[in-house]
XYZ file of C-alpha atoms in Angstrom:
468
model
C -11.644 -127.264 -97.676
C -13.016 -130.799 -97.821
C -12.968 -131.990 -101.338
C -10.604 -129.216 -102.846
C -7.165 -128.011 -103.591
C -5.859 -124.983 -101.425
C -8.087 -121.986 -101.274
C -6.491 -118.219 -100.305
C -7.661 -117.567 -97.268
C -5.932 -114.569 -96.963
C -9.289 -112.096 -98.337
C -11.327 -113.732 -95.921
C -8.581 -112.704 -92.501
C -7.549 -109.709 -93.940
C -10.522 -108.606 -95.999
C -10.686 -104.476 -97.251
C -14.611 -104.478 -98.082
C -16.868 -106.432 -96.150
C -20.764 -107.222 -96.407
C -23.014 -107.903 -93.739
C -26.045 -109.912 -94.544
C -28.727 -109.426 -91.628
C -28.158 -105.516 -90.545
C -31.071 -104.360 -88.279
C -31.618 -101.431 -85.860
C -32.321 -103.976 -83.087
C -29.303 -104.202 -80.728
C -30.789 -107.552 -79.386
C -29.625 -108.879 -82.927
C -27.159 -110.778 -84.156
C -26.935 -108.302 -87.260
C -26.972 -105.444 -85.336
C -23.923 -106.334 -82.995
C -21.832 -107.739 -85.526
C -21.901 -104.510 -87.432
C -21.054 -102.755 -84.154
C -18.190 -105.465 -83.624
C -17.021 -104.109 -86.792
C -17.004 -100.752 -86.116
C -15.797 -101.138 -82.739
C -13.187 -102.969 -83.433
C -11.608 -100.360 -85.530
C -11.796 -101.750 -89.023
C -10.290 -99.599 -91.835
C -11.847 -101.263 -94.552
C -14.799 -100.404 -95.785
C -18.354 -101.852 -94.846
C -21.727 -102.902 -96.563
C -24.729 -103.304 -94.138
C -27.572 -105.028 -95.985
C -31.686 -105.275 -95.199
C -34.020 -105.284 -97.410
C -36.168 -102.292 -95.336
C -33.688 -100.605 -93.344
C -31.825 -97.084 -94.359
C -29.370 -96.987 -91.552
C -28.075 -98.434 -89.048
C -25.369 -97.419 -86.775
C -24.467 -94.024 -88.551
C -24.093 -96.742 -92.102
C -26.106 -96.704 -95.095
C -28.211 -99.825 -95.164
C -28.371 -101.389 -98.975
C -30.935 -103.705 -100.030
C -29.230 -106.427 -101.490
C -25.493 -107.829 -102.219
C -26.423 -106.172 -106.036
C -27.184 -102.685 -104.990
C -23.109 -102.398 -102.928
C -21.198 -99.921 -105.663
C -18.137 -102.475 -105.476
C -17.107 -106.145 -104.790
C -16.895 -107.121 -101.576
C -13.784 -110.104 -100.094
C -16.177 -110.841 -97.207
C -19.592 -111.402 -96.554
C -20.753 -112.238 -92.815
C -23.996 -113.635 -92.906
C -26.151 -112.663 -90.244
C -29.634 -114.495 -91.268
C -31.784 -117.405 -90.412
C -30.480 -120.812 -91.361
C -32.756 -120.896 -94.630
C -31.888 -117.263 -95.801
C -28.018 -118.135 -95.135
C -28.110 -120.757 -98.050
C -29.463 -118.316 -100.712
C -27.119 -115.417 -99.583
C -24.271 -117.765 -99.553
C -25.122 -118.321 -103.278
C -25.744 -114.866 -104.246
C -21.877 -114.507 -102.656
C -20.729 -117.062 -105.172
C -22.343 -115.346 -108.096
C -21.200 -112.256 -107.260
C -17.612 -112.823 -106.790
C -17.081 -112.850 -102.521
C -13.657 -114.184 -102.165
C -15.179 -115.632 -98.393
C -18.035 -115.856 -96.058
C -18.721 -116.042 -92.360
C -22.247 -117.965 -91.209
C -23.542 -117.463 -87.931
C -26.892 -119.391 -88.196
C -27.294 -122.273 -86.828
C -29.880 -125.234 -87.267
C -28.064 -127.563 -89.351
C -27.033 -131.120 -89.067
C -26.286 -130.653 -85.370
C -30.850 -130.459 -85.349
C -31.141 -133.373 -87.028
C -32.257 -135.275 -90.296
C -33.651 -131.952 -91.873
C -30.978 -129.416 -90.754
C -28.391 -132.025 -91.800
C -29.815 -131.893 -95.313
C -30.163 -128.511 -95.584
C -26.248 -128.317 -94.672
C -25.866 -130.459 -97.532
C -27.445 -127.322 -99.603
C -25.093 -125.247 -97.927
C -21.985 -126.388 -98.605
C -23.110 -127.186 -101.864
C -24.134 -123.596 -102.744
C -20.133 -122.598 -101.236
C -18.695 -125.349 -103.325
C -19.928 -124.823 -106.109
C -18.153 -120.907 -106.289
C -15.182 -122.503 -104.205
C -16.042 -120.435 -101.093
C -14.673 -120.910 -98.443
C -16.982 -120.626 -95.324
C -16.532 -119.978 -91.819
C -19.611 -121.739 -89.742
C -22.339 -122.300 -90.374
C -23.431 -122.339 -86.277
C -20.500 -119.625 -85.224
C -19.388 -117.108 -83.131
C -17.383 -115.566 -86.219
C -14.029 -114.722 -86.468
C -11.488 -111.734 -84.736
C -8.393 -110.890 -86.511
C -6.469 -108.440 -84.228
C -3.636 -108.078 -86.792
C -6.154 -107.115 -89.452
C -8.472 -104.535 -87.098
C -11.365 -107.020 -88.330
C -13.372 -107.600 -85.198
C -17.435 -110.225 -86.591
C -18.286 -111.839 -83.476
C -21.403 -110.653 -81.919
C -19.963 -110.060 -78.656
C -18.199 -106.414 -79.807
C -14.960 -106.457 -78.306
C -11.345 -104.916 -78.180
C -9.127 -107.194 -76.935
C -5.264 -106.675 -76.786
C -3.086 -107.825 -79.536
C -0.800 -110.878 -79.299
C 0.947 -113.432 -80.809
C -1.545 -116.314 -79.968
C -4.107 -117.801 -82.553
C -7.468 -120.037 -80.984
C -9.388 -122.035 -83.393
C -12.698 -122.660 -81.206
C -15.158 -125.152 -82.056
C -17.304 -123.714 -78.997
C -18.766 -119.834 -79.002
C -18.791 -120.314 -75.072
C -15.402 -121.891 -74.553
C -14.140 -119.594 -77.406
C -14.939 -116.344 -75.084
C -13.891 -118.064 -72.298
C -10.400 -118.623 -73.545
C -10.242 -114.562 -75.193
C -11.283 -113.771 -70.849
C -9.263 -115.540 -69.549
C -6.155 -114.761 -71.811
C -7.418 -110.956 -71.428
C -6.600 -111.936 -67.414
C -3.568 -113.271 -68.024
C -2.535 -110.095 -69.628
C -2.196 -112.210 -73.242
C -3.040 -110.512 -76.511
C -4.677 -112.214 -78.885
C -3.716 -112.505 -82.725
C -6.550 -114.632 -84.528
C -10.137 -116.468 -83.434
C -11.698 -117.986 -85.233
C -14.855 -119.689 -84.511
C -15.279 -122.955 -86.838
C -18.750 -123.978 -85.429
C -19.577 -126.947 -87.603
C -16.557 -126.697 -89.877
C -18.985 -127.319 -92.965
C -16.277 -126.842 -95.508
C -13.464 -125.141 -93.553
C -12.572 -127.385 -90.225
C -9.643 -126.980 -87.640
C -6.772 -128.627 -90.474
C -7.792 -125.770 -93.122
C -7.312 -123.163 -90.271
C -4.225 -124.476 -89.325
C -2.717 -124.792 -92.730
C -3.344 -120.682 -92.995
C -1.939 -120.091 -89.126
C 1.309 -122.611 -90.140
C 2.184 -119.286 -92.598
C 1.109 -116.670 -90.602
C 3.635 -114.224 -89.875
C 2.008 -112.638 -86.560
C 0.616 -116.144 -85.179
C 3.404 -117.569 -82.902
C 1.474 -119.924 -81.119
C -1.485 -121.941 -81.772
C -4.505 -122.981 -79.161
C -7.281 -125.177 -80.138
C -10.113 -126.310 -78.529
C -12.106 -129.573 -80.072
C -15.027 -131.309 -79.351
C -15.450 -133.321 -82.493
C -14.381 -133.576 -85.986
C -15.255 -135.428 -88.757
C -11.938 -135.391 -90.637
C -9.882 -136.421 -86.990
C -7.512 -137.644 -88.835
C -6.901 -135.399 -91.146
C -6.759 -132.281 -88.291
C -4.060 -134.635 -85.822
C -2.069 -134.894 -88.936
C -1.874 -131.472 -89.626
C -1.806 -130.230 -86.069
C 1.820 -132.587 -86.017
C 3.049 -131.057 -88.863
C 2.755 -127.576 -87.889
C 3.672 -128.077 -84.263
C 6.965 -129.018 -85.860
C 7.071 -125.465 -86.958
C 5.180 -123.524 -84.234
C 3.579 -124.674 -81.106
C 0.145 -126.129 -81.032
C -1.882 -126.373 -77.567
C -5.162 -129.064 -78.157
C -7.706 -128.766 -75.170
C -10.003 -131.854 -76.511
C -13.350 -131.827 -74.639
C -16.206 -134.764 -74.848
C -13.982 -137.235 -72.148
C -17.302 -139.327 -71.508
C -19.812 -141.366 -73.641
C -22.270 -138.830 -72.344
C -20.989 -135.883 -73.629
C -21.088 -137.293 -77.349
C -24.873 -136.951 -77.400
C -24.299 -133.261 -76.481
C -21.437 -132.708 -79.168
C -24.148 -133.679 -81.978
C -26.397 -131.826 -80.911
C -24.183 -128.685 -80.595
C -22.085 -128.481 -83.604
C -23.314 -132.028 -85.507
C -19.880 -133.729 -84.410
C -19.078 -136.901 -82.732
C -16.661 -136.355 -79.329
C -14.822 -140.118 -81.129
C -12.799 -141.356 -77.943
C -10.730 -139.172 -75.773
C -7.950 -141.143 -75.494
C -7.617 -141.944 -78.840
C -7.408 -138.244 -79.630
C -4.895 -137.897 -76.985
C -2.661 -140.695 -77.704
C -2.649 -139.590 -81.286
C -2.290 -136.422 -80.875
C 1.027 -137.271 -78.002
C 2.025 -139.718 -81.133
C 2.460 -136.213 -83.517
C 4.325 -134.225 -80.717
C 0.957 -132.268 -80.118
C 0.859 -130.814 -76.482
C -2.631 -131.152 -75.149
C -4.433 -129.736 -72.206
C -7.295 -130.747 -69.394
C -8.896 -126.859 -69.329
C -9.364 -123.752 -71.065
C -7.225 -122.128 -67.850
C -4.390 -124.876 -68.943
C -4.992 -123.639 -73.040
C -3.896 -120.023 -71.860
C -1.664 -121.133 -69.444
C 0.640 -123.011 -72.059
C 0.167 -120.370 -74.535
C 1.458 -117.585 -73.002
C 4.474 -119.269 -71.664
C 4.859 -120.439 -74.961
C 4.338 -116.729 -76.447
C 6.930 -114.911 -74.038
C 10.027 -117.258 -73.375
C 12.146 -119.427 -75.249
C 12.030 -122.636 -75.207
C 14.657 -124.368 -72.931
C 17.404 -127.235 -73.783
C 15.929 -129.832 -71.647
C 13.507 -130.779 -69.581
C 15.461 -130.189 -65.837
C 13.095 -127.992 -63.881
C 14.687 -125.889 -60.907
C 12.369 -124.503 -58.255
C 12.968 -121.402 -56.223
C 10.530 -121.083 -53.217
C 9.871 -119.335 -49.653
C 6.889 -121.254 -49.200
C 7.206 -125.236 -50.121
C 3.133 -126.319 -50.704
C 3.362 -124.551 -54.326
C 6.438 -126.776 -54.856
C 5.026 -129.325 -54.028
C 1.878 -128.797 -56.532
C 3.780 -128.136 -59.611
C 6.243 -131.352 -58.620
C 3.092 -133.828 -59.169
C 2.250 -132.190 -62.194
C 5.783 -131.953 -63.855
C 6.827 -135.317 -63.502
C 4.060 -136.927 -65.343
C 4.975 -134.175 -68.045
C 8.412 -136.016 -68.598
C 9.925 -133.140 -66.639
C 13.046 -134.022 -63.882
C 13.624 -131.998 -61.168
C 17.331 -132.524 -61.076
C 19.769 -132.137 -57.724
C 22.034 -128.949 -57.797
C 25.752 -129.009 -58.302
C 27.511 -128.447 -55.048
C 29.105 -125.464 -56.361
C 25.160 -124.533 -56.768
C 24.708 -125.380 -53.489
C 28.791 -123.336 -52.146
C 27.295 -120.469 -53.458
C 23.654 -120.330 -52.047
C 24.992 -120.728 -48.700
C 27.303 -117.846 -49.536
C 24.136 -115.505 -50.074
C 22.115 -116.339 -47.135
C 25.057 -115.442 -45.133
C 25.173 -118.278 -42.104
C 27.015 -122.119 -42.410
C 24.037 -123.747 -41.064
C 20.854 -121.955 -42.783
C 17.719 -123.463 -41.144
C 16.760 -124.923 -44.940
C 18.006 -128.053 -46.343
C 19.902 -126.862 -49.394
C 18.522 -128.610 -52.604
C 15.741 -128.181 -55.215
C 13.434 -127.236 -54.885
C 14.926 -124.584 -53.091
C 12.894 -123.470 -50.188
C 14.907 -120.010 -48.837
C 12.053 -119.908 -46.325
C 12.051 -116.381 -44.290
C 15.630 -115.898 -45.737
C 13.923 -115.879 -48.964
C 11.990 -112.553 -48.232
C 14.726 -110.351 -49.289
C 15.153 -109.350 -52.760
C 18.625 -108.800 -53.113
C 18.971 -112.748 -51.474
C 15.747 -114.153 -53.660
C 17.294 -112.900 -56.949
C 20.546 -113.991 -55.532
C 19.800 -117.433 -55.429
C 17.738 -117.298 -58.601
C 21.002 -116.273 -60.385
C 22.844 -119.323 -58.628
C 19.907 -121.612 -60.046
C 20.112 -120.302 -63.216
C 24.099 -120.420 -63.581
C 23.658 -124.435 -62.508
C 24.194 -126.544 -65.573
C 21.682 -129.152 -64.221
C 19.068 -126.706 -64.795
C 17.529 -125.767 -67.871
C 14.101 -123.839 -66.713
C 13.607 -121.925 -63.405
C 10.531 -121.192 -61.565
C 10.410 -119.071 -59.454
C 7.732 -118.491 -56.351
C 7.152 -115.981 -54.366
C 3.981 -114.829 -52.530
C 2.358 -111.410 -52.662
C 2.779 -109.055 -49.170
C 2.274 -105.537 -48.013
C 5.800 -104.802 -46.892
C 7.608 -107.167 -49.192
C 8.015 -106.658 -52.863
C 8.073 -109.337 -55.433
C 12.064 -108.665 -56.679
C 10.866 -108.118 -60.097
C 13.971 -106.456 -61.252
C 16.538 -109.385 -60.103
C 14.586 -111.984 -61.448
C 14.422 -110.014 -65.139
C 18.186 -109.214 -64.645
C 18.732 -112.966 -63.821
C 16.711 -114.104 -66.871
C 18.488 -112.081 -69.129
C 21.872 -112.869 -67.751
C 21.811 -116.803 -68.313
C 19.164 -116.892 -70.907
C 17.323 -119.366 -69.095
C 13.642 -119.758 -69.452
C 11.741 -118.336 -66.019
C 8.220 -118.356 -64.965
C 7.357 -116.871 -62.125
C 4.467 -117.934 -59.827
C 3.370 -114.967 -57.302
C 1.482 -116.516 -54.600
C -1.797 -113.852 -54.633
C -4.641 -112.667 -56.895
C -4.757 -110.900 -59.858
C -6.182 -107.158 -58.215
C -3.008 -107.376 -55.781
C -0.495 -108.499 -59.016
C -1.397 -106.749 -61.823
C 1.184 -103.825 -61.549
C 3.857 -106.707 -61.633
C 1.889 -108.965 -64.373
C 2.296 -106.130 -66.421
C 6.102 -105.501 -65.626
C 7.275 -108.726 -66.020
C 5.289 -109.830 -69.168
C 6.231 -106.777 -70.558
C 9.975 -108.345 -70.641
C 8.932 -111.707 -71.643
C 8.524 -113.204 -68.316
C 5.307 -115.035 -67.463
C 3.638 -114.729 -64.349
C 1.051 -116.953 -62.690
C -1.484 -117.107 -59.411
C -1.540 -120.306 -59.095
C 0.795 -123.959 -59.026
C -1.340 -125.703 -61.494
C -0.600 -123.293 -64.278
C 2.575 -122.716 -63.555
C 3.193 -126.113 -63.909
C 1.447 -126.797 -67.158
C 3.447 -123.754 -68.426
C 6.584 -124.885 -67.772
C 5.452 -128.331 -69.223
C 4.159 -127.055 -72.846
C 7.967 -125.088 -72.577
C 9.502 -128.282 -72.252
C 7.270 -130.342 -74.517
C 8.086 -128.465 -77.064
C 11.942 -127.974 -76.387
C 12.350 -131.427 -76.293
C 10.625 -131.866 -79.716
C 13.134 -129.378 -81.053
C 16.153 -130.977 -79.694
C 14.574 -134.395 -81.494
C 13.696 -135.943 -78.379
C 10.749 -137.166 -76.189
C 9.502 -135.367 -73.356
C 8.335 -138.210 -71.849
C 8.421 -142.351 -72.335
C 5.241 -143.268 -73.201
């Protein structure tokens, strides 16, 4: 919190009596579907719906005010108009609320007026040392917790990836699409206009938290950049941090004010900085995912020597142009690599030029000879990460099994890129990520997997991942 020693932030993730300011019986309000986000979500805890006129709502007694709740409450989410929000967030500071969530928006990002009345806000949460999520958010999901207050009610699987989201839109975009990748999601939280608790305050708590293994973030703006690059360095020393940074033209800073009150600064300068710290960083919310979950399921590998296994050479070709600006090499195989591939297709001159990438072409259709070769790619010591594609078919099965088997034989790092769409992969999405293998659709993310996996084993080893 800006302007304060460390606050426990732990009542406000993992909170056992919560408040909601705002409850009506309207489900076309944000009161209304945060309490069902609560309830839906399967919270354990106990809840406080509050409205001045209504009884119940949702099968929960409605109370009239923060004063009439029997006990004290660790959360408040506060579910009112932007001028209501600062006089509930004081009656949470009198009354003892360890934390609270503000979904209103009309602050500074409005202009001159909202900006001042922000000022009263953060005041009012200052003064009681409260730390505040918002104002101008989606809210916050903590899977580990059961503690669902967006007001989109959702269930999403559990994981061991955290997103701090500046964005509401890009924030549900990034729980979709990891939802799609068949990723579970840890932590959300929605920082809006990170009045007193920005993107370095949420990754101070994530740096400690047991069940986040990864972190994603995605940034428009912040006030305190420095401050949040900083931090993001130091705890991508410790676990990995993905930064998708959006606002890339002078254009798109007029919009960033207006949205959460925050300047886009320069895009470069984020990224340079960021690169400086050993933060990997991202062009899309698809890349965000796509880093995370390789990052989530596989270990990281001892160097930055990329082997691909193909039937089809365009994918290869794809991830090759985005690897190598990445700082990955795609190194040449030892000839006792290259003795024993020739060995498994079975014929002294195979109608494939024998070197990596390896394109087994029609040879390549077979299981037994795909997982075959992947074991010979593994076993090279030139290699330190495999990927593996292979493209989706009626007759022919994606050799699931051998690929697994391989991975767990040389302890390699594998990511596998099936060639089809997510209806026609799912079964084997579900198979392989079950035992820690990744599996993409499509080149591009592939690639930008394999590159966070080698970013960030490079950073372990002490090295660079790439030269400038």
């Amino acid at each position: 919190m800006a302007g304060t020693g460390p606050v426990d932030l732990r009542p406000v993730f993992y909170p056992k009596r919560v408040a909601v300011f705002g409850v009506t019986n309207t489900p076309d309000r944000v009161g209304y579907n945060v309490l069902e986000s609560i309830l839906h979500g399967g919270f354990t805890g106990k809840v406080y719906p509050i409205h001045p006129r209504h009884e119940q709502v949702l099968g929960c007694k409605v109370y009239k005010s923060l004063e009439d709740v029997p006990e004290p409450v660790d959360l408040a989410v506060i579910c009112l108009n932007q001028y209501a929000t600062v006089k509930a967030v004081e009656s949470c500071g009198r009354a003892g609320v360890k934390g609270v969530i503000c979904n209103a928006g009309g602050y500074r990002e409005t202009g001159d007026v909202g900006h001042d009345l922000e000022k009263c806000l953060i005041a009012a949460a200052e003064k009681y040392r409260l730390p505040m999520i918002g104002p101008n958010t989606l809210g916050m999901i903590n899977n580990d917790g059961n503690f669902y207050s967006t007001f989109y009610p959702l269930k999403i699987p559990a994981g061991k990836v955290s997103i701090i989201s500046q964005s509401g839109g890009i924030g549900l975009t990034t729980i979709h699409m990891a939802i799609d990748e068949g990723i579970g999601i840890n932590k959300f939280i929605g920082v809006g206009n990170c009045s007193n608790l920005g993107f370095a305050d949420c990754l101070d708590y994530l740096e400690n938290d047991d069940s986040t293994a990864v972190i994603g973030v995605f940034i428009e703006g912040a006030a305190d950049a420095g401050r949040f690059v900083r931090t993001a360095g130091r705890v991508a020393r410790k676990k990995p941090v993905v930064v998708y940074k959006a606002g890339r033209l002078a254009e798109a800073d007029y919009y960033t004010q207006t949205h959460t009150g925050s300047s886009a600064g320069s895009f470069q300068l984020y990224r340079d900085i960021l690169h400086q710290h050993g933060v990997f960083t991202v062009n899309s919310a698809s890349e965000l995912v796509a880093a995370c979950k390789a990052l989530a399921l596989q270990p990281l590998p001892g160097g930055n020597r990329v082997g691909i296994l193909t039937h089809t050479a365009g994918p290869s070709v794809v991830m090759i142009d985005h690897l190598a600006p990445a700082g990955c090499v795609i190194p040449p195989l030892h000839e006792e690599t290259v003795s024993r591939v020739k060995q498994i297709i079975g014929s002294d001159n195979p109608p494939v030029v024998l070197k990596n990438p390896l394109d087994a072409a029609g040879l390549g259709f077979s299981r037994p000879t795909y997982g075959g070769l992947a074991e010979a790619m593994l076993a090279d010591d030139n290699v330190d990460l495999l990927l593996a594609v292979y493209c989706l078919h009626k007759t022919w099965e994606l050799p699931a099994i051998e690929l697994i088997n391989a991975h767990k034989k040389y302890k390699k790092p594998l990511i596998v890129n099936f060639v089809g769409n997510w209806q026609g992969c799912r079964a084997d999405q579900d198979f392989m990520q079950n035992a820690g293998v990744p599996l993409y659709t499509a080149p591009e993310k592939t690639a930008v997997a394999a590159a966070a996996l080698v970013h960030y084993g490079m950073r372990r080893k002490g090295g660079n991942d790439r030269d400038d």
